[in-house]
């Protein structure tokens, strides 16, 4: 894969990752939209641009695996051209974590797990919440902004299914953790590669394309239901 290497975890958006000398029990990687959050961030942004119906239709098709994710993201972001970046602050204030999501990540960290959020969404929306939740690493997209307004383009490479899998593998390698002690959680087709690569892959309220490759299916409503699977993974060699 040709994506850039991961940033140093202990410098990423100011969160307090486990020190490099501390033993790492496992790696927990989760999708954000409709997994760690109850919402789809780009749809919240589209509310402010008046394009939500158009964006929702493309999002649904992409999560089913009917559309290439990168192409679908570019198409959705294009509808946001001209929106003031001030709208992003309103989006941040409206984010709702999935029940049990913050508690799951806290429990994982207390047990020596390194945690990451990998998202086809946007840093501008989720970094603040992730930092407050003590998440070690966020890998996401960024909006291109000029003169205080969204240009309708993504800044830099899109976080694809391949990039999500790469994050999982790189974190495991960095910390000397076997893939058997990794857990990946998602809901849509763009999560399939990392869910399949993980020691335990969990489909949370998953679309059919993800359920086909997941080891575990959780119907919700609480993400904390995943905790027993982290405990099982921790017991593996």
mmCIF file of C-alpha atoms in Angstrom:
data_model
loop_
_atom_site.group_PDB
_atom_site.id
_atom_site.type_symbol
_atom_site.label_atom_id
_atom_site.label_comp_id
_atom_site.label_asym_id
_atom_site.label_seq_id
_atom_site.Cartn_x
_atom_site.Cartn_y
_atom_site.Cartn_z
ATOM 1 C CA UNK A 1 0.000 0.000 0.000
ATOM 2 C CA UNK A 2 1.290 3.442 -0.863
ATOM 3 C CA UNK A 3 -0.185 5.622 1.897
ATOM 4 C CA UNK A 4 1.964 7.795 4.141
ATOM 5 C CA UNK A 5 3.250 6.224 7.375
ATOM 6 C CA UNK A 6 1.293 6.762 10.559
ATOM 7 C CA UNK A 7 2.112 9.809 12.675
ATOM 8 C CA UNK A 8 3.681 9.208 16.056
ATOM 9 C CA UNK A 9 0.840 8.218 18.332
ATOM 10 C CA UNK A 10 2.105 10.201 21.302
ATOM 11 C CA UNK A 11 2.063 13.439 19.280
ATOM 12 C CA UNK A 12 -1.203 12.937 17.438
ATOM 13 C CA UNK A 13 -3.735 15.675 18.293
ATOM 14 C CA UNK A 14 -2.379 15.875 21.835
ATOM 15 C CA UNK A 15 -3.861 12.715 23.308
ATOM 16 C CA UNK A 16 -2.028 10.742 25.945
ATOM 17 C CA UNK A 17 -1.047 7.458 24.398
ATOM 18 C CA UNK A 18 0.558 4.722 26.435
ATOM 19 C CA UNK A 19 4.313 5.308 26.760
ATOM 20 C CA UNK A 20 6.443 3.367 24.304
ATOM 21 C CA UNK A 21 7.958 1.355 27.194
ATOM 22 C CA UNK A 22 4.591 0.215 28.593
ATOM 23 C CA UNK A 23 3.452 -3.267 27.579
ATOM 24 C CA UNK A 24 0.638 -3.154 25.034
ATOM 25 C CA UNK A 25 -2.081 -5.751 25.455
ATOM 26 C CA UNK A 26 -3.821 -5.268 22.126
ATOM 27 C CA UNK A 27 -4.898 -2.873 19.393
ATOM 28 C CA UNK A 28 -8.471 -1.568 19.098
ATOM 29 C CA UNK A 29 -9.375 0.180 15.844
ATOM 30 C CA UNK A 30 -12.868 1.511 15.169
ATOM 31 C CA UNK A 31 -14.693 3.270 12.389
ATOM 32 C CA UNK A 32 -16.333 6.554 13.405
ATOM 33 C CA UNK A 33 -19.527 7.339 11.491
ATOM 34 C CA UNK A 34 -22.413 5.085 12.582
ATOM 35 C CA UNK A 35 -19.976 3.153 14.790
ATOM 36 C CA UNK A 36 -18.209 5.340 17.383
ATOM 37 C CA UNK A 37 -20.812 8.010 16.574
ATOM 38 C CA UNK A 38 -24.527 7.550 16.020
ATOM 39 C CA UNK A 39 -24.352 9.923 13.035
ATOM 40 C CA UNK A 40 -22.657 10.348 9.653
ATOM 41 C CA UNK A 41 -20.562 13.515 9.972
ATOM 42 C CA UNK A 42 -20.715 14.474 6.327
ATOM 43 C CA UNK A 43 -24.512 14.384 6.481
ATOM 44 C CA UNK A 44 -24.449 16.770 9.431
ATOM 45 C CA UNK A 45 -22.242 19.133 7.429
ATOM 46 C CA UNK A 46 -24.551 18.747 4.433
ATOM 47 C CA UNK A 47 -27.452 19.916 6.614
ATOM 48 C CA UNK A 48 -25.767 23.309 6.757
ATOM 49 C CA UNK A 49 -25.177 23.321 2.999
ATOM 50 C CA UNK A 50 -28.738 22.285 2.174
ATOM 51 C CA UNK A 51 -27.579 19.112 0.402
ATOM 52 C CA UNK A 52 -28.327 16.416 2.979
ATOM 53 C CA UNK A 53 -30.806 14.425 0.880
ATOM 54 C CA UNK A 54 -28.328 14.203 -1.984
ATOM 55 C CA UNK A 55 -25.463 13.255 0.325
ATOM 56 C CA UNK A 56 -27.493 10.642 2.247
ATOM 57 C CA UNK A 57 -28.334 8.790 -0.948
ATOM 58 C CA UNK A 58 -24.668 8.550 -1.965
ATOM 59 C CA UNK A 59 -23.589 7.575 1.577
ATOM 60 C CA UNK A 60 -26.086 4.723 1.698
ATOM 61 C CA UNK A 61 -24.923 3.316 -1.628
ATOM 62 C CA UNK A 62 -21.255 3.599 -0.642
ATOM 63 C CA UNK A 63 -21.780 1.776 2.676
ATOM 64 C CA UNK A 64 -23.555 -1.022 0.831
ATOM 65 C CA UNK A 65 -20.495 -1.367 -1.380
ATOM 66 C CA UNK A 66 -22.346 -0.235 -4.504
ATOM 67 C CA UNK A 67 -20.011 2.728 -5.115
ATOM 68 C CA UNK A 68 -16.256 3.217 -4.869
ATOM 69 C CA UNK A 69 -15.753 4.941 -1.533
ATOM 70 C CA UNK A 70 -13.211 7.544 -2.669
ATOM 71 C CA UNK A 71 -15.327 8.538 -5.670
ATOM 72 C CA UNK A 72 -18.431 8.741 -3.500
ATOM 73 C CA UNK A 73 -16.653 10.905 -0.926
ATOM 74 C CA UNK A 74 -15.430 13.355 -3.558
ATOM 75 C CA UNK A 75 -18.970 13.561 -4.939
ATOM 76 C CA UNK A 76 -20.451 14.266 -1.510
ATOM 77 C CA UNK A 77 -17.824 16.841 -0.553
ATOM 78 C CA UNK A 78 -18.367 18.641 -3.865
ATOM 79 C CA UNK A 79 -21.901 19.487 -2.722
ATOM 80 C CA UNK A 80 -20.434 21.444 0.231
ATOM 81 C CA UNK A 81 -18.545 24.003 -1.865
ATOM 82 C CA UNK A 82 -18.927 27.530 -0.495
ATOM 83 C CA UNK A 83 -20.032 26.504 2.996
ATOM 84 C CA UNK A 84 -18.464 28.611 5.761
ATOM 85 C CA UNK A 85 -16.008 26.644 7.882
ATOM 86 C CA UNK A 86 -17.822 28.117 10.902
ATOM 87 C CA UNK A 87 -20.495 25.475 10.274
ATOM 88 C CA UNK A 88 -17.989 22.826 11.370
ATOM 89 C CA UNK A 89 -18.056 24.166 14.934
ATOM 90 C CA UNK A 90 -21.820 23.638 14.986
ATOM 91 C CA UNK A 91 -21.338 20.109 13.695
ATOM 92 C CA UNK A 92 -18.807 19.357 16.456
ATOM 93 C CA UNK A 93 -21.280 20.551 19.092
ATOM 94 C CA UNK A 94 -23.972 18.207 17.748
ATOM 95 C CA UNK A 95 -21.965 14.956 17.724
ATOM 96 C CA UNK A 96 -23.496 12.072 19.684
ATOM 97 C CA UNK A 97 -21.261 9.131 20.614
ATOM 98 C CA UNK A 98 -22.834 5.716 20.290
ATOM 99 C CA UNK A 99 -23.929 4.413 23.705
ATOM 100 C CA UNK A 100 -21.005 2.614 25.300
ATOM 101 C CA UNK A 101 -18.412 3.919 22.809
ATOM 102 C CA UNK A 102 -16.529 6.190 25.199
ATOM 103 C CA UNK A 103 -16.779 3.559 27.924
ATOM 104 C CA UNK A 104 -15.405 0.846 25.612
ATOM 105 C CA UNK A 105 -12.368 2.938 24.720
ATOM 106 C CA UNK A 106 -11.767 3.842 28.364
ATOM 107 C CA UNK A 107 -11.987 0.188 29.374
ATOM 108 C CA UNK A 108 -9.615 -0.806 26.577
ATOM 109 C CA UNK A 109 -7.021 1.775 27.579
ATOM 110 C CA UNK A 110 -7.262 0.785 31.243
ATOM 111 C CA UNK A 111 -6.396 -2.760 30.164
ATOM 112 C CA UNK A 112 -3.319 -1.674 28.194
ATOM 113 C CA UNK A 113 -4.799 -1.449 24.720
ATOM 114 C CA UNK A 114 -3.760 1.162 22.150
ATOM 115 C CA UNK A 115 -6.867 2.723 20.601
ATOM 116 C CA UNK A 116 -7.479 4.332 17.236
ATOM 117 C CA UNK A 117 -10.318 5.821 15.248
ATOM 118 C CA UNK A 118 -10.051 5.420 11.479
ATOM 119 C CA UNK A 119 -12.582 7.367 9.514
ATOM 120 C CA UNK A 120 -13.799 8.254 6.082
ATOM 121 C CA UNK A 121 -15.065 11.344 7.898
ATOM 122 C CA UNK A 122 -13.118 14.433 8.852
ATOM 123 C CA UNK A 123 -10.545 15.500 11.428
ATOM 124 C CA UNK A 124 -12.203 18.913 11.737
ATOM 125 C CA UNK A 125 -15.298 17.281 13.209
ATOM 126 C CA UNK A 126 -14.008 14.402 15.318
ATOM 127 C CA UNK A 127 -10.575 15.323 16.724
ATOM 128 C CA UNK A 128 -11.918 17.309 19.678
ATOM 129 C CA UNK A 129 -14.228 14.506 20.803
ATOM 130 C CA UNK A 130 -11.527 11.886 20.270
ATOM 131 C CA UNK A 131 -9.067 13.828 22.396
ATOM 132 C CA UNK A 132 -11.641 14.189 25.179
ATOM 133 C CA UNK A 133 -12.249 10.427 25.031
ATOM 134 C CA UNK A 134 -8.502 9.699 25.314
ATOM 135 C CA UNK A 135 -8.231 8.073 21.894
ATOM 136 C CA UNK A 136 -4.577 7.513 20.988
ATOM 137 C CA UNK A 137 -4.761 8.078 17.240
ATOM 138 C CA UNK A 138 -7.196 9.485 14.698
ATOM 139 C CA UNK A 139 -6.745 8.862 10.980
ATOM 140 C CA UNK A 140 -9.317 10.732 8.893
ATOM 141 C CA UNK A 141 -9.816 13.083 5.957
ATOM 142 C CA UNK A 142 -9.533 16.872 5.907
ATOM 143 C CA UNK A 143 -11.646 19.443 4.127
ATOM 144 C CA UNK A 144 -9.856 21.841 1.797
ATOM 145 C CA UNK A 145 -10.628 25.386 2.946
ATOM 146 C CA UNK A 146 -9.887 28.684 1.223
ATOM 147 C CA UNK A 147 -10.809 32.132 2.542
ATOM 148 C CA UNK A 148 -12.837 30.583 5.343
ATOM 149 C CA UNK A 149 -15.020 28.448 3.075
ATOM 150 C CA UNK A 150 -15.020 24.824 2.004
ATOM 151 C CA UNK A 151 -13.840 24.465 -1.583
ATOM 152 C CA UNK A 152 -15.766 21.260 -2.219
ATOM 153 C CA UNK A 153 -12.553 19.228 -2.294
ATOM 154 C CA UNK A 154 -10.724 16.918 0.100
ATOM 155 C CA UNK A 155 -7.252 17.970 1.215
ATOM 156 C CA UNK A 156 -4.852 15.077 0.709
ATOM 157 C CA UNK A 157 -5.475 11.379 0.085
ATOM 158 C CA UNK A 158 -8.844 9.896 1.015
ATOM 159 C CA UNK A 159 -8.972 7.379 3.887
ATOM 160 C CA UNK A 160 -10.040 4.270 2.021
ATOM 161 C CA UNK A 161 -10.709 0.696 3.072
ATOM 162 C CA UNK A 162 -7.084 -0.085 2.239
ATOM 163 C CA UNK A 163 -5.835 2.734 4.459
ATOM 164 C CA UNK A 164 -7.945 1.512 7.371
ATOM 165 C CA UNK A 165 -6.443 -1.959 7.095
ATOM 166 C CA UNK A 166 -2.982 -0.429 6.853
ATOM 167 C CA UNK A 167 -3.497 1.499 10.097
ATOM 168 C CA UNK A 168 -4.456 -1.697 11.905
ATOM 169 C CA UNK A 169 -1.410 -3.581 10.614
ATOM 170 C CA UNK A 170 1.024 -0.713 11.244
ATOM 171 C CA UNK A 171 -0.153 -0.216 14.815
ATOM 172 C CA UNK A 172 0.196 -3.933 15.531
ATOM 173 C CA UNK A 173 3.680 -3.993 14.038
ATOM 174 C CA UNK A 174 4.772 -0.825 15.850
ATOM 175 C CA UNK A 175 3.795 -2.231 19.233
ATOM 176 C CA UNK A 176 4.827 -5.828 18.629
ATOM 177 C CA UNK A 177 1.240 -7.042 18.985
ATOM 178 C CA UNK A 178 0.204 -10.114 16.975
ATOM 179 C CA UNK A 179 -2.825 -9.627 14.755
ATOM 180 C CA UNK A 180 -4.596 -12.218 16.907
ATOM 181 C CA UNK A 181 -4.751 -9.548 19.644
ATOM 182 C CA UNK A 182 -6.273 -6.867 17.426
ATOM 183 C CA UNK A 183 -9.954 -5.923 17.281
ATOM 184 C CA UNK A 184 -11.542 -3.880 14.486
ATOM 185 C CA UNK A 185 -15.093 -2.536 14.581
ATOM 186 C CA UNK A 186 -17.124 -1.012 11.767
ATOM 187 C CA UNK A 187 -20.508 -0.879 10.102
ATOM 188 C CA UNK A 188 -20.074 -0.588 6.338
ATOM 189 C CA UNK A 189 -18.322 -1.925 3.267
ATOM 190 C CA UNK A 190 -15.430 0.518 3.713
ATOM 191 C CA UNK A 191 -14.537 -1.310 6.956
ATOM 192 C CA UNK A 192 -14.417 -4.799 5.431
ATOM 193 C CA UNK A 193 -10.659 -5.061 4.867
ATOM 194 C CA UNK A 194 -9.670 -4.055 8.408
ATOM 195 C CA UNK A 195 -12.422 -6.179 9.957
ATOM 196 C CA UNK A 196 -11.256 -9.196 7.960
ATOM 197 C CA UNK A 197 -7.579 -8.560 8.818
ATOM 198 C CA UNK A 198 -8.126 -8.200 12.569
ATOM 199 C CA UNK A 199 -7.873 -11.070 15.013
ATOM 200 C CA UNK A 200 -11.487 -10.276 15.879
ATOM 201 C CA UNK A 201 -13.531 -8.342 13.352
ATOM 202 C CA UNK A 202 -16.822 -6.926 14.610
ATOM 203 C CA UNK A 203 -19.759 -5.680 12.525
ATOM 204 C CA UNK A 204 -21.706 -3.205 14.654
ATOM 205 C CA UNK A 205 -25.215 -2.778 13.237
ATOM 206 C CA UNK A 206 -23.399 -3.837 10.075
ATOM 207 C CA UNK A 207 -24.430 -3.665 6.453
ATOM 208 C CA UNK A 208 -24.621 -7.027 4.638
ATOM 209 C CA UNK A 209 -21.265 -6.468 2.897
ATOM 210 C CA UNK A 210 -19.543 -6.237 6.296
ATOM 211 C CA UNK A 211 -21.465 -8.971 8.065
ATOM 212 C CA UNK A 212 -20.239 -11.402 5.401
ATOM 213 C CA UNK A 213 -16.613 -11.012 6.558
ATOM 214 C CA UNK A 214 -17.011 -10.234 10.280
ATOM 215 C CA UNK A 215 -16.257 -12.719 13.040
ATOM 216 C CA UNK A 216 -18.853 -11.144 15.342
ATOM 217 C CA UNK A 217 -22.130 -9.325 14.686
ATOM 218 C CA UNK A 218 -23.426 -6.900 17.315
ATOM 219 C CA UNK A 219 -26.852 -5.354 16.867
ATOM 220 C CA UNK A 220 -26.403 -2.631 19.494
ATOM 221 C CA UNK A 221 -27.453 -0.367 20.936
ATOM 222 C CA UNK A 222 -24.271 -0.325 23.068
ATOM 223 C CA UNK A 223 -20.734 -0.531 21.723
ATOM 224 C CA UNK A 224 -19.663 -1.699 25.169
ATOM 225 C CA UNK A 225 -21.029 -5.105 24.109
ATOM 226 C CA UNK A 226 -17.698 -5.491 22.294
ATOM 227 C CA UNK A 227 -15.712 -5.566 25.554
ATOM 228 C CA UNK A 228 -15.912 -9.351 26.098
ATOM 229 C CA UNK A 229 -14.327 -9.856 22.677
ATOM 230 C CA UNK A 230 -11.399 -7.631 23.668
ATOM 231 C CA UNK A 231 -10.977 -9.730 26.799
ATOM 232 C CA UNK A 232 -10.999 -12.906 24.707
ATOM 233 C CA UNK A 233 -8.424 -11.428 22.337
ATOM 234 C CA UNK A 234 -6.183 -10.360 25.238
ATOM 235 C CA UNK A 235 -5.907 -13.977 26.323
ATOM 236 C CA UNK A 236 -4.453 -15.043 22.988
ATOM 237 C CA UNK A 237 -0.751 -15.416 22.345
#
